[in-house]
Coordinates of C-alpha atoms and ligand atoms in Angstrom, one line a residue:
M141 CA 0.5 0.0 -5.0
I142 CA 2.5 2.3 -2.7
V143 CA 6.0 3.1 -3.9
G144 CA 8.8 5.4 -2.7
G145 CA 10.5 8.2 -4.5
I146 CA 13.7 9.9 -3.7
E147 CA 14.7 13.2 -5.5
A148 CA 18.4 13.0 -4.6
G149 CA 19.8 16.5 -5.0
G150 CA 23.3 17.9 -4.5
T151 CA 22.0 20.2 -1.7
K152 CA 18.9 18.4 -0.4
F153 CA 17.1 15.1 -0.7
V154 CA 13.3 14.9 -0.9
C155 CA 11.7 11.5 0.0
A156 CA 8.1 10.7 -0.6
V157 CA 5.7 7.7 -0.4
G158 CA 2.4 7.4 -2.3
T159 CA 0.9 6.6 -5.7
G160 CA 0.8 9.8 -7.6
P161 CA 0.1 13.5 -7.6
G162 CA -3.2 13.1 -5.8
D163 CA -1.9 10.7 -3.2
L164 CA 1.5 11.7 -1.7
R165 CA 1.2 10.2 1.9
A166 CA 4.3 11.6 3.4
V167 CA 7.2 13.8 2.2
E168 CA 10.3 14.5 3.9
R169 CA 13.2 16.9 3.1
F170 CA 16.7 17.0 4.6
P171 CA 20.1 18.3 3.5
T172 CA 22.6 16.3 1.5
T173 CA 25.6 15.5 3.8
T174 CA 27.7 12.4 3.6
P175 CA 26.4 9.4 1.6
E176 CA 26.2 7.2 4.7
E177 CA 24.3 9.7 6.8
T178 CA 22.0 11.0 3.9
L179 CA 21.1 7.4 2.6
S180 CA 20.5 6.2 6.2
R181 CA 18.0 9.0 6.6
A182 CA 16.2 8.1 3.4
V183 CA 16.0 4.5 4.4
A184 CA 14.7 5.4 7.9
F185 CA 12.0 7.5 6.3
F186 CA 10.7 4.5 4.3
E187 CA 11.0 2.2 7.2
R188 CA 8.9 4.5 9.4
Q189 CA 5.9 4.4 7.0
P190 CA 2.8 2.5 8.1
E191 CA 2.8 0.5 4.8
P192 CA 6.0 -1.0 3.2
V193 CA 6.9 0.4 -0.3
A194 CA 6.8 -2.0 -3.2
A195 CA 9.7 -0.4 -4.9
V196 CA 11.7 2.9 -4.9
G197 CA 12.5 5.3 -7.7
I198 CA 15.5 7.5 -7.4
G199 CA 16.0 10.7 -9.5
T200 CA 19.6 11.7 -8.7
F201 CA 22.1 14.5 -9.2
G202 CA 25.0 13.4 -11.3
P203 CA 27.0 12.3 -13.1
A204 CA 25.6 8.9 -12.2
D205 CA 25.6 5.5 -13.8
V206 CA 22.0 5.0 -15.0
D207 CA 22.6 2.1 -17.3
P208 CA 20.9 -1.0 -15.8
D209 CA 23.3 -3.3 -17.5
S210 CA 26.4 -1.7 -16.1
P211 CA 28.1 -3.3 -13.0
T212 CA 28.2 0.1 -11.4
Y213 CA 24.5 0.9 -12.1
G214 CA 23.0 3.0 -9.3
R215 CA 26.2 4.8 -8.3
I216 CA 27.2 8.3 -8.6
T217 CA 30.3 8.6 -10.8
T218 CA 32.6 11.6 -11.4
T219 CA 31.0 14.1 -9.2
P220 CA 33.3 16.8 -7.5
K221 CA 31.0 16.6 -4.5
P222 CA 33.1 15.5 -1.6
G223 CA 32.5 11.9 -0.5
W224 CA 30.0 11.0 -3.2
R225 CA 32.3 9.8 -6.0
G226 CA 31.3 6.1 -6.5
A227 CA 28.6 6.3 -3.8
D228 CA 26.2 3.3 -4.4
V229 CA 22.9 5.1 -4.0
A230 CA 20.5 2.5 -5.4
G231 CA 22.3 -0.3 -3.9
A232 CA 22.2 1.1 -0.4
V233 CA 18.5 1.8 -0.6
G234 CA 17.7 -1.5 -2.3
R235 CA 19.7 -3.6 0.1
A236 CA 18.3 -1.9 3.2
L237 CA 14.7 -2.1 2.1
G238 CA 14.8 -5.3 0.0
V239 CA 12.8 -3.9 -2.8
P240 CA 13.5 -3.2 -6.5
V241 CA 15.1 0.2 -7.2
A242 CA 15.0 2.2 -10.5
F243 CA 17.6 4.9 -10.9
D244 CA 17.8 7.8 -13.3
T245 CA 18.9 11.4 -13.4
D246 CA 16.7 14.0 -11.6
V247 CA 15.8 15.6 -14.8
N248 CA 14.9 12.3 -16.6
A249 CA 12.8 11.4 -13.5
A250 CA 11.0 14.8 -13.6
A251 CA 10.5 14.3 -17.4
L252 CA 8.9 10.9 -16.5
G253 CA 6.6 12.5 -14.0
E254 CA 5.5 15.2 -16.4
H255 CA 5.0 12.5 -19.1
R256 CA 2.7 10.4 -16.9
W257 CA 0.8 13.2 -15.0
G258 CA 1.9 16.6 -16.2
A259 CA 2.7 18.8 -19.2
A260 CA 4.0 16.0 -21.4
R261 CA 1.2 13.5 -21.4
D262 CA 1.0 11.7 -24.7
L263 CA 4.1 13.4 -26.1
D264 CA 6.7 10.9 -27.5
T265 CA 9.5 13.6 -27.8
F266 CA 10.0 16.4 -25.4
V267 CA 12.7 18.0 -23.1
Y268 CA 12.7 18.8 -19.5
L269 CA 15.1 21.4 -18.3
T270 CA 15.9 22.7 -14.8
I271 CA 17.4 26.2 -14.5
G272 CA 18.5 26.3 -10.9
T273 CA 21.7 25.7 -8.9
G274 CA 22.8 24.0 -12.2
I275 CA 21.3 23.6 -15.6
G276 CA 20.2 20.0 -16.4
G277 CA 18.2 18.5 -19.1
G278 CA 16.4 15.2 -19.8
G279 CA 13.4 14.0 -21.7
F280 CA 11.9 11.5 -24.0
V281 CA 12.9 10.7 -27.6
G282 CA 10.5 8.4 -29.6
G283 CA 8.7 7.5 -26.4
R284 CA 11.7 6.5 -24.4
R285 CA 13.6 8.3 -21.8
L286 CA 16.8 9.8 -23.3
H287 CA 19.8 7.6 -22.4
G288 CA 23.0 7.0 -24.3
R289 CA 26.5 6.0 -23.4
T290 CA 25.9 7.7 -20.2
H291 CA 23.1 10.4 -19.8
P292 CA 22.8 13.7 -21.5
E293 CA 24.6 16.7 -19.9
M294 CA 22.7 19.3 -21.8
G295 CA 23.6 22.1 -19.3
H296 CA 27.2 22.1 -20.4
V297 CA 26.7 22.9 -24.1
R298 CA 28.5 25.9 -25.3
V299 CA 26.6 29.1 -26.3
P300 CA 27.9 32.3 -27.7
R301 CA 28.2 35.4 -25.4
H302 CA 25.6 38.0 -25.2
P303 CA 27.3 41.1 -26.7
D304 CA 26.7 43.1 -23.5
D305 CA 28.0 40.3 -21.2
G306 CA 31.6 40.3 -20.0
F307 CA 31.0 37.8 -17.1
E308 CA 33.5 35.0 -17.2
G309 CA 31.0 32.2 -16.1
V310 CA 30.9 30.0 -13.0
C311 CA 31.2 26.4 -14.4
P312 CA 34.2 24.8 -12.5
F313 CA 34.9 22.6 -15.7
H314 CA 34.2 25.0 -18.6
G315 CA 33.8 28.5 -17.3
D316 CA 31.3 30.0 -19.7
C317 CA 29.3 27.0 -20.8
W318 CA 25.5 27.3 -20.8
E319 CA 25.2 26.5 -17.1
G320 CA 28.2 28.6 -16.3
L321 CA 26.6 31.7 -17.9
A322 CA 22.8 31.1 -16.9
N323 CA 22.3 29.1 -13.7
G324 CA 21.2 30.8 -10.5
P325 CA 24.8 31.2 -9.1
A326 CA 25.9 32.8 -12.4
I327 CA 23.1 35.5 -12.1
E328 CA 24.1 36.1 -8.5
A329 CA 27.8 36.3 -9.4
R330 CA 27.2 38.6 -12.4
W331 CA 24.9 41.1 -10.5
G332 CA 26.2 40.8 -7.0
Q333 CA 22.7 39.9 -5.7
P334 CA 20.8 36.6 -5.4
A335 CA 18.7 36.0 -8.4
D336 CA 15.5 35.9 -6.3
R337 CA 16.1 39.5 -5.2
L338 CA 16.4 41.0 -8.6
P339 CA 13.2 43.0 -9.7
P340 CA 11.4 42.0 -12.8
D341 CA 12.7 45.2 -14.7
H342 CA 16.3 44.4 -13.8
P343 CA 18.7 44.2 -16.9
A344 CA 19.7 40.7 -15.6
W345 CA 16.5 39.2 -17.1
P346 CA 16.8 40.0 -20.8
I347 CA 20.4 38.6 -20.7
E348 CA 19.2 35.4 -18.8
A349 CA 16.3 35.0 -21.3
H350 CA 18.7 35.3 -24.1
Y351 CA 21.1 32.6 -22.7
V352 CA 18.2 30.2 -21.8
A353 CA 16.8 30.7 -25.4
L354 CA 20.2 30.0 -26.9
G355 CA 20.4 26.6 -25.1
I356 CA 16.8 25.9 -26.1
V357 CA 17.4 26.7 -29.7
N358 CA 20.2 24.1 -29.8
L359 CA 17.8 21.5 -28.3
V360 CA 15.0 22.3 -30.7
L361 CA 17.5 22.0 -33.6
T362 CA 18.9 18.6 -32.4
V363 CA 16.0 16.8 -30.7
S364 CA 13.0 18.5 -32.3
P365 CA 10.9 18.4 -29.1
R366 CA 7.2 18.7 -29.2
R367 CA 7.4 20.6 -25.9
V368 CA 10.2 22.1 -23.7
I369 CA 9.4 22.2 -20.0
L370 CA 11.3 24.7 -18.0
G371 CA 11.6 24.1 -14.2
G372 CA 14.0 25.0 -11.4
G373 CA 14.3 27.9 -9.0
V374 CA 15.2 30.6 -11.7
M375 CA 12.0 29.8 -13.6
N376 CA 10.0 31.0 -10.6
Q377 CA 10.5 34.3 -12.4
R378 CA 7.5 33.8 -14.6
H379 CA 8.2 37.0 -16.7
L380 CA 11.0 35.1 -18.2
F381 CA 8.6 32.7 -20.1
P382 CA 7.5 35.4 -22.7
L383 CA 11.0 36.7 -23.0
I384 CA 12.4 33.3 -23.7
R385 CA 9.7 32.4 -26.2
Q386 CA 10.5 35.8 -28.1
E387 CA 14.2 35.1 -28.1
V388 CA 13.8 31.5 -29.3
Q389 CA 11.7 32.8 -32.3
A390 CA 14.2 35.5 -33.1
L391 CA 17.2 33.2 -32.8
L392 CA 15.7 30.5 -35.1
G393 CA 15.1 33.2 -37.7
G394 CA 12.1 31.6 -39.2
Y395 CA 14.1 28.5 -40.3
V396 CA 12.1 26.0 -38.3
D397 CA 8.4 25.8 -38.9
L398 CA 7.0 26.6 -35.5
P399 CA 3.6 28.1 -34.5
D400 CA 3.2 31.8 -34.3
S401 CA 2.9 31.5 -30.6
L402 CA 5.4 29.4 -28.6
D403 CA 3.0 29.4 -25.6
D404 CA 2.5 25.6 -26.0
L405 CA 6.1 24.8 -27.0
I406 CA 7.8 26.4 -24.0
V407 CA 5.9 25.8 -20.7
P408 CA 6.4 25.5 -17.0
P409 CA 6.1 22.0 -15.4
A410 CA 2.4 21.1 -14.8
L411 CA 3.6 19.4 -11.6
G412 CA 5.4 22.5 -10.4
G413 CA 8.0 22.1 -7.8
R414 CA 6.9 18.5 -7.2
A415 CA 7.9 17.2 -10.7
G416 CA 11.1 15.7 -9.4
V417 CA 9.8 13.8 -6.5
L418 CA 6.6 12.7 -8.4
G419 CA 8.9 11.6 -11.2
A420 CA 10.8 9.5 -8.8
I421 CA 7.5 8.0 -7.6
A422 CA 6.7 7.2 -11.3
L423 CA 10.1 5.5 -11.7
G424 CA 9.3 3.5 -8.5
H425 CA 6.0 2.2 -10.2
D426 CA 8.0 1.1 -13.2
A427 CA 10.5 -0.7 -11.0
S428 CA 7.7 -2.5 -9.2
R429 CA 6.1 -3.7 -12.5
S430 CA 9.4 -4.7 -14.1
V431 CA 10.6 -7.3 -11.7
G432 CA 11.5 -10.2 -14.0
D433 CA 11.0 -8.0 -17.0
E434 CA 14.0 -8.1 -19.2
R435 CA 12.9 -6.0 -22.1
P436 CA 15.8 -3.9 -23.2
G437 CA 15.5 -0.4 -21.8
A438 CA 12.7 -1.3 -19.4
A439 CA 13.2 0.1 -15.9
R440 CA 14.8 -2.7 -14.0
S441 CA 15.6 -3.3 -10.4
S442 CA 19.1 -2.8 -9.2
P443 CA 20.9 -6.0 -8.6
A444 CA 21.3 -5.0 -5.0
G445 CA 17.6 -4.8 -4.7
Q446 CA 17.0 -8.4 -5.5
K447 CA 17.2 -9.7 -2.0
G448 CA 13.5 -9.7 -1.8
R449 CA 11.2 -8.9 1.1
T450 CA 8.3 -11.2 1.5
A451 CA 6.4 -9.0 3.9
Ligands
LIG3 P1 18.3 23.0 -7.1 O1 18.8 23.4 -8.5 O2 19.5 23.1 -6.1 O3 17.6 21.8 -7.0 P2 16.5 25.2 -7.3 O4 15.9 24.7 -8.5 O5 15.6 25.8 -6.3 O6 17.4 24.1 -6.5 O7 17.6 26.3 -7.8 C1 18.3 27.1 -6.9 C2 18.7 28.3 -7.6 O8 17.6 29.1 -8.1 C3 19.5 29.4 -6.8 O9 20.6 29.8 -7.5 C4 18.5 30.5 -6.6 O10 19.2 31.7 -6.5 C5 17.6 30.4 -7.7 N1 16.2 30.8 -7.4 C6 15.5 30.2 -6.5 N2 14.3 30.8 -6.4 C7 14.4 31.9 -7.3 C8 13.4 32.9 -7.6 N3 12.3 33.1 -7.1 N4 13.9 33.8 -8.6 C9 15.1 33.6 -9.2 N5 16.0 32.7 -8.8 C10 15.6 31.8 -7.9
LIG4 ZN1 30.1 23.4 -17.8

């Protein structure tokens, strides 16, 4: 069954149709502008496809309402992004296409993609993190995607300062929270150069590895993940992986019983840069299967998607 996926990012949207990693039939990227323009472009992409999609999955930037039982399910909530507060993302797509829509955070969608097809197959408890324009985290606990009163906001946990770091941090809400100290823009602001231009021997990287490791240690201690998948633009610096693993071992101080090598605990996404959009496709599959399925926690169509297309 062909389904649609939307990776709805704060800077760009990625739309795709297909069935999975070996079968993405069309992919389109465009910048995130106003909700009206951006969502119309997404709908037009699906309408142009030779075969209609049975459902659409959306992995979104946030904060967003991802509770299927909430009257505002499918909407962006308290974002500072101009024009997007309250935007009914799932509703607009579901109404226009007349198909069920499943809606979750970008990182929970990527986690679902990695669970179905990538580095978290058969794992009931794991974390997916992106270290990019922001820091975000999602994952599974006990075989279910991690949801609560809203959704996790792991990127904004507090971490202690690196002793050599006087940088004040870039988070508009908290200054020097984890994201404020360790996202891509923080690296650029601290060193005066974009992160992708810093050479592998630059002093930026041990500090970055230390901060990324501090956040991971908090997650290891609270969630006890079987794997931590690290995606996002900053993690294109592959030399960070061994540094981060060493720092995690050192910071845990031998307290948690971990294997000698953390090579299997802290890994890149097996789906690479496609984890987000493939995760959205996986969400779309769940939405197509769950029409009429009222099990608690099952992916459900948005109310707005119930109009039903008979074609
Ligand atoms: P987004 O988080 O917006 O979805 P990305 O995951 O690509 O997008 O993250 C973008 C951030 O990652 C930017 O701050 C950029 O500087 C940083 N980044 C992108 N590529 C690299 C790279 N090769 N090395 C280091 N940092 C990078
Ligand atoms: Zn913050």
